[in-house]
Amino acid sequence: MLGIDAITTPLLQRSGLGPVLTDDVAALEQQASRFARTQMRPAGQRLDRLSATKVIAPGSPLFDYLAAVESSGLFDISALMTLDAAAQATLLPVLSEELGWGDVGLALLSLVGAFPAFMAMMTGDPELIQRFGPLRGCWVGAQPDRGSDLLDINGTEHYPAATRQSGNLIAHFDGDDIILNGQSAAWISGAPIAESGVIYAACKGGNGIYDTEGHLNMAAILVPFDEPGVSKGLPLDKFGQRPLPQGEIFFDSVRLPARYAFAVGEPARLSLYGSVTYANMHMAMLFAGVARATFEHVLRYVHERRQGGVPLIKHQHVRARVFALWQKLEAARAMVTRVVEFNFSSGGPHGLSSLNGKTFVTRAAFEIATEATALFGGNGLTREYPIEKLLRDTQTALIQDGENNMLGLIGGGWLNRWYEELQPYG
């Protein structure tokens, strides 16, 4: 290492200090990068300027993008799951970063769209696999009166002596059927175009809504949206990630075969925990890509924009600010590596790992986008440049898939539990 023959320009991989990729991983990275550059970015920029209703209207660029996704094979979760843990831990961050670099809203849409088909496959039930495999999906947990409460799966953060909110989405068994009533929140990703969903709902059991420990009795249910009683509200017109359609879903006495509830009681609670753990990890991986995209826009801009008779980069203070952004990007990417390696190790996966990554990386991406806006000056506030979109997308991420402060409370609770139970320092 110390035998350096010459001082040369550093060879950075994807704008950072990552190792040289193997041929197989490099080929996947190139495929994902090409797809992100030629399909995701152009579609994301066009969709960002449309109203929420036009995003999902016939003829929208969204459906051209979805057709391109189908032929690309890049979002085939079932294929990735056939790989061993080490291969998944290597491939997922590379693939996800490139897709987040392209357009994070579209990347999230493709991931949630595959979720019901994946959960059906995990059941091993041929009928469920056949029924849900071809359907575009979403997953439903949040409800109008049950937002951050959804994340507090162990019930550690509810107010002392208060009853945990059950939400208004309730399931109950009726002989060989399960019946679902209520509605989702308006923030369900992919809902306006989804054909199916994985629904996490409170379920009336032998003890009612709550079990003997005060946890919600829950059911995890696969629901086709062509069933009688399923309807949708208007798509949500929102601030950030506008290419990602979101909206509410209503369930009015939706009657399904009981086997569509693939997990009930404690298994459903564990399924929800696993879904949130997986989602938070993916948020970290995707937003590392958003942070990288922002940094690359900045680096190009400060070489092109002239002030004081020279490009911005020639000013010492600008170089120092650019370096500080790059440091933050590298820290975020290092966090992703650490989180993914832990989750695919014998000690993982764990919610503490994933929420650690989600909160750290999304905050870093937002801070990078905020400073990028300042470096772009007035140009950063216009739609002519990509920075204002990235700022909106990253600010949205601070709330998405778990508001960061709430996740931090849960993370602190896990650290407390680890210390009290294991006494790690004697």
CSV table of C-alpha atoms in Angstrom, one decimal:
chain,number,residue,atom,x,y,z
A,1,MET,CA,0.0,0.0,0.0
A,2,LEU,CA,2.8,2.4,0.8
A,3,GLY,CA,4.7,1.6,-2.4
A,4,ILE,CA,3.2,4.4,-4.4
A,5,ASP,CA,5.0,5.1,-7.7
A,6,ALA,CA,3.3,8.3,-8.7
A,7,ILE,CA,0.7,10.8,-7.4
A,8,THR,CA,-2.3,10.3,-9.8
A,9,THR,CA,-5.9,11.4,-10.0
A,10,PRO,CA,-8.1,9.1,-7.9
A,11,LEU,CA,-10.0,6.4,-9.8
A,12,LEU,CA,-13.5,6.8,-8.4
A,13,GLN,CA,-16.2,4.2,-9.0
A,14,ARG,CA,-19.7,5.8,-9.5
A,15,SER,CA,-18.4,9.1,-8.1
A,16,GLY,CA,-17.1,7.4,-4.9
A,17,LEU,CA,-14.6,5.2,-3.1
A,18,GLY,CA,-16.4,1.9,-3.9
A,19,PRO,CA,-14.3,-1.1,-4.8
A,20,VAL,CA,-13.9,-2.2,-8.4
A,21,LEU,CA,-16.9,-4.4,-9.2
A,22,THR,CA,-16.8,-8.0,-10.5
A,23,ASP,CA,-17.7,-8.5,-14.1
A,24,ASP,CA,-21.2,-9.8,-13.3
A,25,VAL,CA,-22.0,-7.0,-10.9
A,26,ALA,CA,-20.5,-4.4,-13.3
A,27,ALA,CA,-22.7,-5.7,-16.1
A,28,LEU,CA,-25.8,-5.3,-13.9
A,29,GLU,CA,-24.7,-1.8,-12.8
A,30,GLN,CA,-24.3,-0.8,-16.5
A,31,GLN,CA,-27.7,-2.2,-17.4
A,32,ALA,CA,-29.4,-0.4,-14.5
A,33,SER,CA,-27.5,2.8,-15.2
A,34,ARG,CA,-28.5,2.7,-18.9
A,35,PHE,CA,-32.1,2.1,-17.9
A,36,ALA,CA,-32.1,4.9,-15.3
A,37,ARG,CA,-30.5,7.4,-17.8
A,38,THR,CA,-32.7,6.5,-20.9
A,39,GLN,CA,-36.0,5.6,-19.3
A,40,MET,CA,-36.3,6.8,-15.7
A,41,ARG,CA,-34.9,10.3,-15.8
A,42,PRO,CA,-36.9,11.4,-18.9
A,43,ALA,CA,-40.1,9.8,-17.7
A,44,GLY,CA,-39.6,11.3,-14.2
A,45,GLN,CA,-39.0,14.8,-15.5
A,46,ARG,CA,-42.2,14.7,-17.7
A,47,LEU,CA,-44.4,13.2,-15.0
A,48,ASP,CA,-43.2,15.6,-12.3
A,49,ARG,CA,-44.8,18.5,-14.3
A,50,LEU,CA,-48.2,16.7,-14.8
A,51,SER,CA,-51.2,16.9,-12.4
A,52,ALA,CA,-51.8,13.8,-10.3
A,53,THR,CA,-54.8,12.8,-12.4
A,54,LYS,CA,-52.8,13.2,-15.7
A,55,VAL,CA,-50.0,11.1,-14.3
A,56,ILE,CA,-52.3,8.0,-14.3
A,57,ALA,CA,-54.5,9.0,-17.3
A,58,PRO,CA,-54.4,6.8,-20.4
A,59,GLY,CA,-51.5,7.8,-22.7
A,60,SER,CA,-49.4,9.0,-19.7
A,61,PRO,CA,-45.6,8.5,-20.0
A,62,LEU,CA,-46.1,6.5,-16.8
A,63,PHE,CA,-47.4,3.5,-18.8
A,64,ASP,CA,-44.5,3.7,-21.3
A,65,TYR,CA,-42.2,3.5,-18.3
A,66,LEU,CA,-44.0,0.5,-16.8
A,67,ALA,CA,-43.8,-1.3,-20.1
A,68,ALA,CA,-40.1,-0.6,-20.2
A,69,VAL,CA,-39.8,-2.0,-16.6
A,70,GLU,CA,-41.5,-5.2,-17.6
A,71,SER,CA,-39.1,-5.8,-20.4
A,72,SER,CA,-36.0,-4.8,-18.5
A,73,GLY,CA,-36.3,-7.5,-15.7
A,74,LEU,CA,-34.5,-5.1,-13.3
A,75,PHE,CA,-37.3,-5.3,-10.7
A,76,ASP,CA,-37.7,-9.0,-10.6
A,77,ILE,CA,-37.6,-9.5,-6.9
A,78,SER,CA,-38.2,-13.2,-7.1
A,79,ALA,CA,-35.1,-13.7,-9.2
A,80,LEU,CA,-33.0,-11.8,-6.7
A,81,MET,CA,-34.4,-13.8,-3.9
A,82,THR,CA,-33.0,-17.0,-5.5
A,83,LEU,CA,-29.5,-15.8,-4.9
A,84,ASP,CA,-27.6,-16.5,-1.7
A,85,ALA,CA,-27.4,-13.9,1.0
A,86,ALA,CA,-23.8,-12.7,0.1
A,87,ALA,CA,-24.8,-12.2,-3.6
A,88,GLN,CA,-28.0,-10.3,-2.6
A,89,ALA,CA,-25.9,-8.1,-0.2
A,90,THR,CA,-23.6,-7.2,-3.1
A,91,LEU,CA,-26.1,-6.7,-5.9
A,92,LEU,CA,-29.0,-4.9,-4.1
A,93,PRO,CA,-27.1,-1.7,-3.2
A,94,VAL,CA,-25.6,-1.4,-6.7
A,95,LEU,CA,-28.9,-2.0,-8.4
A,96,SER,CA,-30.9,0.2,-6.0
A,97,GLU,CA,-28.5,3.1,-6.1
A,98,GLU,CA,-28.6,3.3,-9.9
A,99,LEU,CA,-32.4,3.2,-9.9
A,100,GLY,CA,-32.6,5.9,-7.2
A,101,TRP,CA,-30.2,7.9,-9.3
A,102,GLY,CA,-32.6,7.7,-12.2
A,103,ASP,CA,-35.9,8.7,-10.4
A,104,VAL,CA,-36.7,7.6,-6.9
A,105,GLY,CA,-40.4,7.9,-7.2
A,106,LEU,CA,-40.5,5.6,-10.2
A,107,ALA,CA,-38.1,3.2,-8.5
A,108,LEU,CA,-40.4,3.0,-5.5
A,109,LEU,CA,-43.4,2.4,-7.7
A,110,SER,CA,-41.8,-0.5,-9.4
A,111,LEU,CA,-40.8,-2.1,-6.1
A,112,VAL,CA,-44.2,-1.8,-4.4
A,113,GLY,CA,-45.8,-3.0,-7.6
A,114,ALA,CA,-44.1,-6.3,-7.2
A,115,PHE,CA,-44.9,-6.8,-3.5
A,116,PRO,CA,-48.2,-8.8,-3.6
A,117,ALA,CA,-46.8,-11.2,-6.2
A,118,PHE,CA,-43.7,-11.7,-4.1
A,119,MET,CA,-45.8,-12.3,-0.9
A,120,ALA,CA,-48.0,-14.8,-2.8
A,121,MET,CA,-44.9,-16.6,-4.0
A,122,MET,CA,-43.6,-16.8,-0.4
A,123,THR,CA,-46.8,-18.6,0.7
A,124,GLY,CA,-46.1,-21.5,-1.7
A,125,ASP,CA,-49.8,-21.7,-2.5
A,126,PRO,CA,-50.1,-22.4,-6.3
A,127,GLU,CA,-53.6,-20.8,-6.4
A,128,LEU,CA,-52.4,-17.5,-4.8
A,129,ILE,CA,-49.3,-17.4,-7.0
A,130,GLN,CA,-51.4,-17.8,-10.1
A,131,ARG,CA,-53.9,-15.2,-8.9
A,132,PHE,CA,-51.5,-12.5,-7.8
A,133,GLY,CA,-48.4,-13.2,-9.9
A,134,PRO,CA,-49.6,-11.1,-12.9
A,135,LEU,CA,-51.1,-8.2,-11.0
A,136,ARG,CA,-49.6,-4.9,-10.4
A,137,GLY,CA,-49.7,-4.2,-6.6
A,138,CYS,CA,-49.2,-2.1,-3.6
A,139,TRP,CA,-49.1,-2.6,0.2
A,140,VAL,CA,-51.4,-1.0,2.7
A,141,GLY,CA,-50.6,-0.4,6.3
A,142,ALA,CA,-51.1,3.3,7.0
A,143,GLN,CA,-54.7,4.6,7.6
A,144,PRO,CA,-56.1,8.0,8.2
A,145,ASP,CA,-56.0,7.5,12.0
A,146,ARG,CA,-53.1,5.1,12.1
A,147,GLY,CA,-49.9,6.7,10.7
A,148,SER,CA,-46.7,6.6,12.8
A,149,ASP,CA,-48.6,4.2,15.2
A,150,LEU,CA,-48.1,1.6,12.5
A,151,LEU,CA,-44.4,1.6,13.0
A,152,ASP,CA,-44.6,1.1,16.7
A,153,ILE,CA,-45.1,-2.6,16.3
A,154,ASN,CA,-44.0,-3.5,19.9
A,155,GLY,CA,-46.1,-0.7,21.4
A,156,THR,CA,-43.2,1.0,23.2
A,157,GLU,CA,-43.9,4.5,22.1
A,158,HIS,CA,-47.7,4.9,22.8
A,159,TYR,CA,-48.7,7.3,25.6
A,160,PRO,CA,-48.7,5.6,29.0
A,161,ALA,CA,-52.1,4.0,29.8
A,162,ALA,CA,-53.5,5.0,26.4
A,163,THR,CA,-55.1,2.3,24.3
A,164,ARG,CA,-53.3,1.7,21.0
A,165,GLN,CA,-55.2,2.9,18.0
A,166,SER,CA,-56.6,0.0,16.0
A,167,GLY,CA,-57.2,2.1,12.9
A,168,ASN,CA,-60.4,2.0,10.9
A,169,LEU,CA,-59.4,-0.9,8.6
A,170,ILE,CA,-60.8,-4.0,10.3
A,171,ALA,CA,-61.0,-7.6,9.2
A,172,HIS,CA,-63.0,-10.4,10.7
A,173,PHE,CA,-63.5,-14.1,9.9
A,174,ASP,CA,-66.9,-15.4,8.8
A,175,GLY,CA,-66.8,-19.1,8.4
A,176,ASP,CA,-64.5,-19.9,5.4
A,177,ASP,CA,-64.3,-16.2,4.5
A,178,ILE,CA,-62.5,-13.1,5.7
A,179,ILE,CA,-64.3,-9.7,5.4
A,180,LEU,CA,-62.5,-6.4,5.2
A,181,ASN,CA,-64.0,-3.0,6.0
A,182,GLY,CA,-62.5,0.5,6.2
A,183,GLN,CA,-60.0,2.6,4.2
A,184,SER,CA,-56.3,3.2,3.8
A,185,ALA,CA,-54.4,6.5,4.2
A,186,ALA,CA,-54.1,8.7,1.1
A,187,TRP,CA,-50.3,7.9,1.0
A,188,ILE,CA,-50.4,4.4,-0.4
A,189,SER,CA,-47.7,4.2,-3.1
A,190,GLY,CA,-48.9,2.9,-6.4
A,191,ALA,CA,-52.6,2.6,-5.2
A,192,PRO,CA,-54.2,4.6,-8.1
A,193,ILE,CA,-52.9,2.1,-10.7
A,194,ALA,CA,-52.6,-1.1,-8.5
A,195,GLU,CA,-54.6,-4.2,-9.3
A,196,SER,CA,-53.9,-5.9,-5.9
A,197,GLY,CA,-52.5,-5.2,-2.5
A,198,VAL,CA,-51.0,-6.7,0.6
A,199,ILE,CA,-53.3,-5.3,3.4
A,200,TYR,CA,-52.2,-5.2,7.1
A,201,ALA,CA,-55.4,-4.7,9.1
A,202,ALA,CA,-56.6,-5.1,12.7
A,203,CYS,CA,-58.4,-8.4,12.9
A,204,LYS,CA,-61.1,-9.3,15.4
A,205,GLY,CA,-60.1,-12.5,17.1
A,206,GLY,CA,-61.2,-14.5,20.1
A,207,ASN,CA,-60.1,-11.7,22.4
A,208,GLY,CA,-61.4,-8.9,20.2
A,209,ILE,CA,-59.0,-6.4,18.5
A,210,TYR,CA,-56.3,-6.7,21.1
A,211,ASP,CA,-54.4,-9.8,22.3
A,212,THR,CA,-53.5,-10.5,25.9
A,213,GLU,CA,-50.3,-8.4,25.8
A,214,GLY,CA,-52.1,-5.4,24.3
A,215,HIS,CA,-50.8,-5.8,20.8
A,216,LEU,CA,-53.2,-5.5,17.9
A,217,ASN,CA,-54.6,-8.8,16.6
A,218,MET,CA,-53.6,-8.4,12.9
A,219,ALA,CA,-54.2,-10.1,9.6
A,220,ALA,CA,-52.0,-9.9,6.5
A,221,ILE,CA,-54.3,-10.3,3.5
A,222,LEU,CA,-53.8,-10.5,-0.2
A,223,VAL,CA,-56.6,-8.6,-1.9
A,224,PRO,CA,-57.4,-8.4,-5.6
A,225,PHE,CA,-58.9,-5.0,-6.4
A,226,ASP,CA,-61.5,-6.2,-8.9
A,227,GLU,CA,-63.5,-7.7,-6.0
A,228,PRO,CA,-66.9,-6.2,-5.1
A,229,GLY,CA,-66.5,-3.5,-2.5
A,230,VAL,CA,-63.1,-2.2,-3.4
A,231,SER,CA,-62.9,1.4,-4.7
A,232,LYS,CA,-60.4,4.2,-4.9
A,233,GLY,CA,-60.2,7.9,-4.2
A,234,LEU,CA,-58.6,10.5,-6.4
A,235,PRO,CA,-54.8,10.4,-6.7
A,236,LEU,CA,-53.0,12.6,-4.2
A,237,ASP,CA,-51.6,15.9,-5.6
A,238,LYS,CA,-48.4,16.3,-3.6
A,239,PHE,CA,-45.2,18.2,-3.2
A,240,GLY,CA,-42.5,15.7,-3.9
A,241,GLN,CA,-42.0,12.4,-5.8
A,242,ARG,CA,-44.8,13.4,-8.1
A,243,PRO,CA,-44.1,10.5,-10.6
A,244,LEU,CA,-45.1,8.1,-7.9
A,245,PRO,CA,-48.9,8.0,-7.8
A,246,GLN,CA,-50.4,7.7,-4.3
A,247,GLY,CA,-54.0,7.5,-3.1
A,248,GLU,CA,-56.5,6.0,-0.8
A,249,ILE,CA,-58.4,2.7,-1.2
A,250,PHE,CA,-61.8,1.9,0.3
A,251,PHE,CA,-63.0,-1.6,1.4
A,252,ASP,CA,-66.7,-2.0,1.9
A,253,SER,CA,-67.5,-5.5,3.2
A,254,VAL,CA,-65.0,-7.0,0.8
A,255,ARG,CA,-65.4,-10.8,1.2
A,256,LEU,CA,-62.5,-13.1,0.4
A,257,PRO,CA,-61.6,-16.7,0.9
A,258,ALA,CA,-60.0,-17.1,4.3
A,259,ARG,CA,-56.7,-18.5,2.8
A,260,TYR,CA,-56.1,-15.0,1.3
A,261,ALA,CA,-55.2,-14.0,4.8
A,262,PHE,CA,-51.7,-15.6,4.6
A,263,ALA,CA,-50.8,-14.5,8.1
A,264,VAL,CA,-53.0,-14.0,11.2
A,265,GLY,CA,-52.1,-12.9,14.8
A,266,GLU,CA,-48.4,-13.0,15.7
A,267,PRO,CA,-47.3,-14.2,12.2
A,268,ALA,CA,-49.1,-11.1,10.7
A,269,ARG,CA,-47.3,-8.8,13.2
A,270,LEU,CA,-44.0,-10.4,12.2
A,271,SER,CA,-44.9,-10.0,8.5
A,272,LEU,CA,-45.5,-6.3,9.0
A,273,TYR,CA,-42.2,-6.0,10.9
A,274,GLY,CA,-40.4,-7.7,8.1
A,275,SER,CA,-42.1,-5.5,5.4
A,276,VAL,CA,-41.1,-2.3,7.3
A,277,THR,CA,-37.6,-3.6,7.8
A,278,TYR,CA,-37.2,-4.4,4.1
A,279,ALA,CA,-38.8,-1.1,3.1
A,280,ASN,CA,-36.5,1.0,5.3
A,281,MET,CA,-33.4,-0.7,4.0
A,282,HIS,CA,-34.6,0.0,0.4
A,283,MET,CA,-35.2,3.6,1.2
A,284,ALA,CA,-31.6,3.9,2.3
A,285,MET,CA,-30.2,2.3,-0.8
A,286,LEU,CA,-32.4,4.3,-3.2
A,287,PHE,CA,-31.7,7.6,-1.5
A,288,ALA,CA,-28.0,7.0,-1.7
A,289,GLY,CA,-28.6,7.1,-5.4
A,290,VAL,CA,-30.6,10.4,-5.1
A,291,ALA,CA,-27.7,11.9,-3.1
A,292,ARG,CA,-25.2,10.8,-5.8
A,293,ALA,CA,-27.4,12.3,-8.5
A,294,THR,CA,-27.5,15.6,-6.7
A,295,PHE,CA,-23.8,15.7,-6.1
A,296,GLU,CA,-23.1,14.9,-9.8
A,297,HIS,CA,-25.4,17.8,-10.9
A,298,VAL,CA,-23.5,20.1,-8.5
A,299,LEU,CA,-20.1,19.0,-9.7
A,300,ARG,CA,-21.0,19.6,-13.3
A,301,TYR,CA,-22.7,23.0,-12.6
A,302,VAL,CA,-19.7,24.5,-10.7
A,303,HIS,CA,-17.5,23.7,-13.6
A,304,GLU,CA,-19.9,25.3,-16.1
A,305,ARG,CA,-21.2,28.3,-14.2
A,306,ARG,CA,-18.9,31.3,-14.2
A,307,GLN,CA,-18.7,34.0,-11.5
A,308,GLY,CA,-16.0,36.5,-10.9
A,309,GLY,CA,-14.5,35.8,-14.3
A,310,VAL,CA,-13.9,32.1,-13.7
A,311,PRO,CA,-15.9,28.9,-13.2
A,312,LEU,CA,-17.3,28.6,-9.7
A,313,ILE,CA,-15.0,25.6,-8.9
A,314,LYS,CA,-12.0,27.9,-9.1
A,315,HIS,CA,-13.1,29.7,-5.9
A,316,GLN,CA,-11.6,28.1,-2.9
A,317,HIS,CA,-14.8,28.3,-0.8
A,318,VAL,CA,-16.8,26.5,-3.5
A,319,ARG,CA,-14.3,23.7,-3.7
A,320,ALA,CA,-14.5,23.3,0.1
A,321,ARG,CA,-18.3,23.2,-0.1
A,322,VAL,CA,-18.3,20.6,-2.9
A,323,PHE,CA,-15.9,18.5,-0.9
A,324,ALA,CA,-18.2,18.6,2.2
A,325,LEU,CA,-21.1,17.4,0.0
A,326,TRP,CA,-19.0,14.5,-1.3
A,327,GLN,CA,-18.0,13.6,2.2
A,328,LYS,CA,-21.7,13.4,3.2
A,329,LEU,CA,-22.4,11.3,0.1
A,330,GLU,CA,-19.6,8.9,1.0
A,331,ALA,CA,-20.8,8.6,4.6
A,332,ALA,CA,-24.4,7.8,3.3
A,333,ARG,CA,-23.1,5.1,0.9
A,334,ALA,CA,-20.9,3.6,3.6
A,335,MET,CA,-24.0,3.5,5.9
A,336,VAL,CA,-25.9,1.6,3.2
A,337,THR,CA,-23.1,-1.0,2.9
A,338,ARG,CA,-23.0,-1.5,6.6
A,339,VAL,CA,-26.8,-1.9,6.9
A,340,VAL,CA,-27.1,-4.3,4.0
A,341,GLU,CA,-24.2,-6.4,5.1
A,342,PHE,CA,-25.7,-6.7,8.6
A,343,ASN,CA,-29.2,-7.5,7.4
A,344,PHE,CA,-27.9,-10.3,5.2
A,345,SER,CA,-25.6,-11.7,7.9
A,346,SER,CA,-26.5,-14.3,10.5
A,347,GLY,CA,-27.3,-11.5,13.0
A,348,GLY,CA,-29.9,-9.9,10.7
A,349,PRO,CA,-32.2,-8.7,9.4
A,350,HIS,CA,-33.3,-6.3,12.1
A,351,GLY,CA,-35.4,-3.1,12.2
A,352,LEU,CA,-32.7,-1.2,14.1
A,353,SER,CA,-30.3,-1.7,11.2
A,354,SER,CA,-32.8,-0.6,8.5
A,355,LEU,CA,-34.2,2.4,10.3
A,356,ASN,CA,-30.7,3.5,11.1
A,357,GLY,CA,-29.9,3.5,7.4
A,358,LYS,CA,-33.2,5.0,6.3
A,359,THR,CA,-33.0,8.0,8.7
A,360,PHE,CA,-29.3,8.7,8.1
A,361,VAL,CA,-29.3,8.4,4.3
A,362,THR,CA,-32.5,10.3,3.7
A,363,ARG,CA,-31.4,13.1,6.0
A,364,ALA,CA,-28.0,13.2,4.2
A,365,ALA,CA,-29.7,13.3,0.8
A,366,PHE,CA,-31.9,16.2,2.0
A,367,GLU,CA,-29.0,18.1,3.3
A,368,ILE,CA,-27.0,17.6,0.1
A,369,ALA,CA,-30.0,18.8,-1.9
A,370,THR,CA,-30.4,21.9,0.3
A,371,GLU,CA,-26.7,22.9,-0.1
A,372,ALA,CA,-26.9,22.1,-3.8
A,373,THR,CA,-29.8,24.6,-4.1
A,374,ALA,CA,-27.6,27.3,-2.5
A,375,LEU,CA,-24.7,26.5,-4.9
A,376,PHE,CA,-27.0,26.7,-7.9
A,377,GLY,CA,-28.2,30.1,-6.6
A,378,GLY,CA,-31.4,31.4,-8.3
A,379,ASN,CA,-31.0,28.6,-10.9
A,380,GLY,CA,-31.6,26.0,-8.2
A,381,LEU,CA,-35.2,27.4,-7.7
A,382,THR,CA,-36.2,27.0,-11.3
A,383,ARG,CA,-37.6,24.0,-13.2
A,384,GLU,CA,-35.0,24.5,-15.9
A,385,TYR,CA,-32.6,22.7,-13.6
A,386,PRO,CA,-33.1,19.4,-11.7
A,387,ILE,CA,-32.2,20.6,-8.2
A,388,GLU,CA,-35.6,21.8,-7.1
A,389,LYS,CA,-37.1,18.5,-7.9
A,390,LEU,CA,-34.4,16.6,-6.0
A,391,LEU,CA,-35.0,19.0,-3.0
A,392,ARG,CA,-38.7,18.2,-3.1
A,393,ASP,CA,-38.1,14.4,-3.5
A,394,THR,CA,-35.6,14.3,-0.6
A,395,GLN,CA,-37.7,16.4,1.8
A,396,THR,CA,-40.6,13.9,1.2
A,397,ALA,CA,-38.3,11.1,2.2
A,398,LEU,CA,-38.0,12.4,5.7
A,399,ILE,CA,-41.6,11.4,6.3
A,400,GLN,CA,-42.0,8.5,3.9
A,401,ASP,CA,-41.9,4.9,5.1
A,402,GLY,CA,-41.7,6.1,8.7
A,403,GLU,CA,-41.2,9.7,9.8
A,404,ASN,CA,-37.6,10.0,10.8
A,405,ASN,CA,-38.1,11.3,14.3
A,406,MET,CA,-40.5,8.5,15.1
A,407,LEU,CA,-38.1,6.0,13.7
A,408,GLY,CA,-35.4,7.5,15.9
A,409,LEU,CA,-37.5,7.0,19.0
A,410,ILE,CA,-37.9,3.3,18.0
A,411,GLY,CA,-34.2,3.0,17.3
A,412,GLY,CA,-33.4,4.5,20.8
A,413,GLY,CA,-35.8,1.9,22.3
A,414,TRP,CA,-33.9,-0.9,20.6
A,415,LEU,CA,-30.6,0.3,21.9
A,416,ASN,CA,-32.0,0.6,25.4
A,417,ARG,CA,-33.4,-3.0,25.2
A,418,TRP,CA,-30.1,-4.3,23.9
A,419,TYR,CA,-28.2,-2.8,26.8
A,420,GLU,CA,-30.6,-3.8,29.5
A,421,GLU,CA,-31.0,-7.4,28.3
A,422,LEU,CA,-27.5,-8.2,27.3
A,423,GLN,CA,-25.4,-5.9,29.5
A,424,PRO,CA,-22.7,-5.6,26.8
A,425,TYR,CA,-20.2,-3.7,28.9
A,426,GLY,CA,-20.3,-5.9,32.0
